Backbone as JSON, one array per atom type, in Angstrom:
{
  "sequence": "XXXXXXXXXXXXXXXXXXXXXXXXXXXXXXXXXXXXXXXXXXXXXXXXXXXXXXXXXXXXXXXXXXXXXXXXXXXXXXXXXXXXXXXXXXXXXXXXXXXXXXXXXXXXXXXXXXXXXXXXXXXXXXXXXX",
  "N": [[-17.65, -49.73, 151.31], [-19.42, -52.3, 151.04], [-21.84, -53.82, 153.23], [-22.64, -57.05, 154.81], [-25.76, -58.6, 155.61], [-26.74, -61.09, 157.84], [-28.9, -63.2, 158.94], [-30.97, -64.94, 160.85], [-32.14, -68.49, 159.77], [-35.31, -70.68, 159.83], [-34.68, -74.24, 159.39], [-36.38, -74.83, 157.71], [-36.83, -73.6, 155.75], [-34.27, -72.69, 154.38], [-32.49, -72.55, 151.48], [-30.11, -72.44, 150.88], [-26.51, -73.92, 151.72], [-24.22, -73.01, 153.6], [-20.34, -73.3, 154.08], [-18.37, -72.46, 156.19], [-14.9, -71.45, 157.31], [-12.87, -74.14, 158.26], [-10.48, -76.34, 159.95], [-8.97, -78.63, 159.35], [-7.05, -81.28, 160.79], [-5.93, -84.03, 159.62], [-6.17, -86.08, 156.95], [-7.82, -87.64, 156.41], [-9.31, -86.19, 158.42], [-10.67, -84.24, 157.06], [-11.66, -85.57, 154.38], [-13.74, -86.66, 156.03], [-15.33, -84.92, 156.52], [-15.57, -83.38, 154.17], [-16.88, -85.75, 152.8], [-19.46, -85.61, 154.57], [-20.56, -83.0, 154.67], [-21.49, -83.86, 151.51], [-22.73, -85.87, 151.54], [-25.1, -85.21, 152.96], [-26.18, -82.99, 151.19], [-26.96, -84.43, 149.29], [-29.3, -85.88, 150.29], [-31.07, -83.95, 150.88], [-32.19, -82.3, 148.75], [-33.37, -80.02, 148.77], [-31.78, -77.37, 149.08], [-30.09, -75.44, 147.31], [-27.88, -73.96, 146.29], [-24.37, -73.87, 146.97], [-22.51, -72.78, 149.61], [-18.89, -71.44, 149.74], [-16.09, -70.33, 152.37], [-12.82, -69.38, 151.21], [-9.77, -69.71, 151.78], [-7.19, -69.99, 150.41], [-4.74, -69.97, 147.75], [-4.72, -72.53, 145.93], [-6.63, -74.34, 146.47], [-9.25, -72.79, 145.79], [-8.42, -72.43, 142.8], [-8.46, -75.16, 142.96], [-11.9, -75.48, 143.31], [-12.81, -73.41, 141.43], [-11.95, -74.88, 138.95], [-14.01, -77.15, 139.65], [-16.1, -75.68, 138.89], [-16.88, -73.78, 140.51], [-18.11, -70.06, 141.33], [-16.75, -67.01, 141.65], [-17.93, -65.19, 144.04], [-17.61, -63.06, 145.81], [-14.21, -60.72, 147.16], [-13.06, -60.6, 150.49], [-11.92, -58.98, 153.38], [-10.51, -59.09, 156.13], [-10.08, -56.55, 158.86], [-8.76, -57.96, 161.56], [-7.58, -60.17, 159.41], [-5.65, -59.13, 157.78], [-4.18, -58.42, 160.06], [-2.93, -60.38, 160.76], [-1.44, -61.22, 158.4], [-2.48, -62.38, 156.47], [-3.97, -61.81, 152.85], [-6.15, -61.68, 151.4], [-9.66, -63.0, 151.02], [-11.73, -65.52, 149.46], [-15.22, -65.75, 148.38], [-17.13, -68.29, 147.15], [-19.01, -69.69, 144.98], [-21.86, -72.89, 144.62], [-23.64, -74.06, 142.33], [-25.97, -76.46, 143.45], [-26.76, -79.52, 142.43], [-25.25, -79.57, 139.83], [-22.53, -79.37, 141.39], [-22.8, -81.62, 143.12], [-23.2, -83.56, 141.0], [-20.9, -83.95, 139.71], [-18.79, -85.04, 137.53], [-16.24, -85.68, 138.81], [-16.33, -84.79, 141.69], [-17.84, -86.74, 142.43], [-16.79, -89.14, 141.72], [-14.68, -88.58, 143.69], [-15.65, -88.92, 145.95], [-17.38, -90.84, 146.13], [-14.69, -92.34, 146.38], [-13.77, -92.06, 148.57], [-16.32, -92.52, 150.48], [-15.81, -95.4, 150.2], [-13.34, -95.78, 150.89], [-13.81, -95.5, 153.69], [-15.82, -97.29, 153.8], [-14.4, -99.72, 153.88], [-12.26, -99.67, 155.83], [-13.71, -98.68, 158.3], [-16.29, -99.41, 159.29], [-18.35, -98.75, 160.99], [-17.72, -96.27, 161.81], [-18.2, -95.24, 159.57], [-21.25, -95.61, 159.63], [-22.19, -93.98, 161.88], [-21.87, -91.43, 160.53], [-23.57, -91.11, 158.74], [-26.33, -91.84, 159.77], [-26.17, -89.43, 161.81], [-26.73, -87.38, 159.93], [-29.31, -88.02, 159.02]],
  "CA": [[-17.69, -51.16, 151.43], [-21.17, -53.11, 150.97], [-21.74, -54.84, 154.48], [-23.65, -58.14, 154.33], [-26.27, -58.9, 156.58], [-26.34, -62.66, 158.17], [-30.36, -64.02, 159.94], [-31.12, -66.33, 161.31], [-33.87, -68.67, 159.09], [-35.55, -72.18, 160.07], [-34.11, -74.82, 158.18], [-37.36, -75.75, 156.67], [-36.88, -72.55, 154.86], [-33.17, -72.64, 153.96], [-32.39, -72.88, 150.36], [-28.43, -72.85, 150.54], [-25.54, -74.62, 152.42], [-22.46, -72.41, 153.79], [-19.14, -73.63, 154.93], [-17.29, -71.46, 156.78], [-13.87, -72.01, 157.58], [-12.9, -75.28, 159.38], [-9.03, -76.88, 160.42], [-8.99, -80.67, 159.55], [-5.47, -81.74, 160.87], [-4.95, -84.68, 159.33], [-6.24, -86.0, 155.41], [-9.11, -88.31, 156.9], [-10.62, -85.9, 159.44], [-11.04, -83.47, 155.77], [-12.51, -86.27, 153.88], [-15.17, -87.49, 156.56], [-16.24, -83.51, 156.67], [-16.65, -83.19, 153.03], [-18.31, -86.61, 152.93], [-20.72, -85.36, 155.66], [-21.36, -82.31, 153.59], [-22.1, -84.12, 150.17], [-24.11, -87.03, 151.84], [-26.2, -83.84, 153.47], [-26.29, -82.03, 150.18], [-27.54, -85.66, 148.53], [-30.4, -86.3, 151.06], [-31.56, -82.63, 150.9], [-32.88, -81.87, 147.8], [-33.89, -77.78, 149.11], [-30.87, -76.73, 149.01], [-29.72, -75.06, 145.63], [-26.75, -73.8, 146.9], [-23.61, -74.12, 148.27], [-21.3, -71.45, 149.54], [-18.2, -71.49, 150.52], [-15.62, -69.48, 152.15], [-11.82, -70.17, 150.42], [-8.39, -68.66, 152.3], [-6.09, -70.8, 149.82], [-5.33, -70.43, 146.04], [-4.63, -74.0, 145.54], [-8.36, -74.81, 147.04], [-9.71, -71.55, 145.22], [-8.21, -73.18, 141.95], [-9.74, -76.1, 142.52], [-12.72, -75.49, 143.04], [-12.99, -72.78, 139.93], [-12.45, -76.25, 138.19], [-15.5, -78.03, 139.56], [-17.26, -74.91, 138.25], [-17.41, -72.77, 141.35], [-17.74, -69.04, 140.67], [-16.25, -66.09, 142.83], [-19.03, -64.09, 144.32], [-16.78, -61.71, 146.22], [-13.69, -60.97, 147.69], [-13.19, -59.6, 150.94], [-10.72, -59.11, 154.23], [-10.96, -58.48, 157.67], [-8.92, -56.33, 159.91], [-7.91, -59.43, 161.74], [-6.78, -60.74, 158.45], [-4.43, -58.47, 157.82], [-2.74, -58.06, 161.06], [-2.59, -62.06, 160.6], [-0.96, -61.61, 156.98], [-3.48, -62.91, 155.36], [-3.79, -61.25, 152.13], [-8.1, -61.63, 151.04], [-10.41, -64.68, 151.04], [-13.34, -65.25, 148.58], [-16.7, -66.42, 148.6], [-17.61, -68.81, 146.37], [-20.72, -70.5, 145.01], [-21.79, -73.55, 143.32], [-24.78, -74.77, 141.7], [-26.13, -77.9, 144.37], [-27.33, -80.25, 141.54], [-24.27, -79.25, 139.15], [-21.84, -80.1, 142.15], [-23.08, -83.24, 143.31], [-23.4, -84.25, 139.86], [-20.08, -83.35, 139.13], [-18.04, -86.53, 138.14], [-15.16, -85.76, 139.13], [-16.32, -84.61, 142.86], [-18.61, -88.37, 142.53], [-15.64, -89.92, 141.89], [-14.12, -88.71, 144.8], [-16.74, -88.88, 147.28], [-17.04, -92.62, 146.35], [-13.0, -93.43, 147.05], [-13.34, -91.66, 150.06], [-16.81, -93.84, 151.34], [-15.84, -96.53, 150.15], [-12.41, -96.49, 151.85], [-14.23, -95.88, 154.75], [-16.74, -98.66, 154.62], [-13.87, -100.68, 154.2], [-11.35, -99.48, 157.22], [-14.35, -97.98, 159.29], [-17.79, -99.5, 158.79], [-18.55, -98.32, 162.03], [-17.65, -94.71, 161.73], [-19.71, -94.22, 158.66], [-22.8, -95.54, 159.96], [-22.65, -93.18, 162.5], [-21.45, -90.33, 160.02], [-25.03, -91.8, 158.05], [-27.12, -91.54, 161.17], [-25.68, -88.07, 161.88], [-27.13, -86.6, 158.59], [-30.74, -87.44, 158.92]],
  "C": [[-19.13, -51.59, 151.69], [-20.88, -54.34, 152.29], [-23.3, -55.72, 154.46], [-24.38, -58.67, 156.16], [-26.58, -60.95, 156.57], [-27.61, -62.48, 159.58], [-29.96, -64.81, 159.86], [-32.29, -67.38, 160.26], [-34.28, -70.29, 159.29], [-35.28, -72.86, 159.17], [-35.14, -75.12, 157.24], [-37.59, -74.57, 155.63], [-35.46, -72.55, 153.94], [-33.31, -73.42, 152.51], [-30.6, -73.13, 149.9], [-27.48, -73.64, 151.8], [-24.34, -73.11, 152.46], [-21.65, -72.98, 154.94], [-18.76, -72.9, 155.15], [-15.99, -71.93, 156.8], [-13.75, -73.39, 158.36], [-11.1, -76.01, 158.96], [-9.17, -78.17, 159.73], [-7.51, -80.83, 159.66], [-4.83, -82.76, 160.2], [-6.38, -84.92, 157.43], [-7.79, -86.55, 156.18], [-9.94, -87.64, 157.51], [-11.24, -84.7, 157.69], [-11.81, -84.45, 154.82], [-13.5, -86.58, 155.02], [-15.55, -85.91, 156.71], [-17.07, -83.28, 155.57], [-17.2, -84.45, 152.68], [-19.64, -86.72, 153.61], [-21.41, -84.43, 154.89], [-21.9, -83.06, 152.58], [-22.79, -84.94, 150.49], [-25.39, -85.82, 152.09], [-26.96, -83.22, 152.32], [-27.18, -83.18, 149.26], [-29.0, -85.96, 149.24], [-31.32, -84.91, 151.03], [-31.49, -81.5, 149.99], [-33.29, -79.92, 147.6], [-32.68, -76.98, 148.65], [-30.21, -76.82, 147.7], [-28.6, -75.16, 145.49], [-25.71, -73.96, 147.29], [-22.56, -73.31, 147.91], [-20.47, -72.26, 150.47], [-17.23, -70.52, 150.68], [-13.98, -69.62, 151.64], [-10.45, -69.02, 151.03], [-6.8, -68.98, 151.28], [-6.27, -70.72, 148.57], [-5.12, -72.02, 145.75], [-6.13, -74.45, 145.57], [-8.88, -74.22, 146.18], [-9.86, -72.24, 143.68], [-8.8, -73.99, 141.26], [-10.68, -75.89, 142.51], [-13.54, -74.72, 142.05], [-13.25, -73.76, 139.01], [-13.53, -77.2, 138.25], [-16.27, -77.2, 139.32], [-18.11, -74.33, 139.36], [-18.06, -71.01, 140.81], [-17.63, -68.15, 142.35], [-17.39, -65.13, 142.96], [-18.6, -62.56, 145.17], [-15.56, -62.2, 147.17], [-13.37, -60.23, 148.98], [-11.98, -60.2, 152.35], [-10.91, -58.48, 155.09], [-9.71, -57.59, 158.02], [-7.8, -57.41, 160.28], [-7.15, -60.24, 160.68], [-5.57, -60.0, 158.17], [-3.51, -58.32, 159.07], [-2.6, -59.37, 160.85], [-1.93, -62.03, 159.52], [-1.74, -62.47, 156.18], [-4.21, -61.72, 153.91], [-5.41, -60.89, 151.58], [-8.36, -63.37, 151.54], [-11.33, -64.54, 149.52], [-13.75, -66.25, 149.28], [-16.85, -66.95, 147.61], [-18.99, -69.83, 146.0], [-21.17, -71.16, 144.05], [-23.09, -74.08, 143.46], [-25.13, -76.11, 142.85], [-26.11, -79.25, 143.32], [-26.07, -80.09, 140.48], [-22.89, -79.63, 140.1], [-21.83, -81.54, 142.47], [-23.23, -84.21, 142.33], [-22.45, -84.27, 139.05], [-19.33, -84.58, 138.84], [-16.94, -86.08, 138.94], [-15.13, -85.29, 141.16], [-17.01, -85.69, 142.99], [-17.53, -89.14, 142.74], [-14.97, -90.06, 143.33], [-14.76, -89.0, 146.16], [-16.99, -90.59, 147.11], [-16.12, -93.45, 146.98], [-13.24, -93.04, 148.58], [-14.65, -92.46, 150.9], [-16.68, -95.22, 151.09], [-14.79, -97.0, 150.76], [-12.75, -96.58, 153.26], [-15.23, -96.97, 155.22], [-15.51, -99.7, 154.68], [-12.92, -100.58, 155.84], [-12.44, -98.86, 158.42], [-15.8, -98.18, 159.56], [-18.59, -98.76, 159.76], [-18.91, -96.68, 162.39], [-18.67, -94.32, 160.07], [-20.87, -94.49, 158.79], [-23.33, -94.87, 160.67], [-22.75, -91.53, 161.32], [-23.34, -90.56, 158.95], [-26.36, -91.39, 158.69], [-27.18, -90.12, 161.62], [-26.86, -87.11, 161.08], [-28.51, -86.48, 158.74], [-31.48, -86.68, 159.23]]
}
């Protein structure tokens, strides 16, 4: 098994984005995450990149369709005694994502329903980013 090493590196060096895992309980707290990411990914040009890690084929799926690609797949101990079967890693172009319509599209409905029900919460989510 090829074991991957993980530094530390100042951001003013960083050339990629990785998500790790993350919960969102309800539909909204998952849209204002990945609207935090893609505003981030929009303001910050360096970054080529973006990995992510994927526990779900439905997700997996999708994002094959916005023209991810699988860079590996792999599985912990802990995963297995959890029944969890693998994960992948996946990785997409920065500039080819964000330029993607169909992830534009969505990143629009989703700030624009929030400037309307939340003006508040995305100016902070705005503020946040810089």
């Amino acid at each position: 098994m090829k074991m991957i090493e993980i530094k530390s590196t100042p951001i003013s060096q960083c050339n990629a984005l990785f998500q790790f895992d993350r919960i969102c309980l309800t539909r909204s707290v998952f849209d204002m995450t990945h609207l935090s990411l893609y505003l981030h990914m929009l303001i910050n040009p360096q970054y080529k990149q973006l990995y992510i890690c994927i526990h779900d084929q439905m997700f997996l799926n999708l994002m094959l369709r916005l023209g991810a690609e699988v860079v590996c797949t792999y599985q912990t101990e802990e995963m297995k005694e959890n029944g969890m079967e693998h994960s992948q890693l996946v990785v997409f172009d920065s500039l080819k994502f964000i330029s993607n319509k169909s992830v534009f599209e969505f990143f629009a409905n989703v700030y624009n329903k929030l400037n309307r029900n939340s003006p508040e919460l995305l100016k902070q989510l705005r503020e946040s980013i810089k």
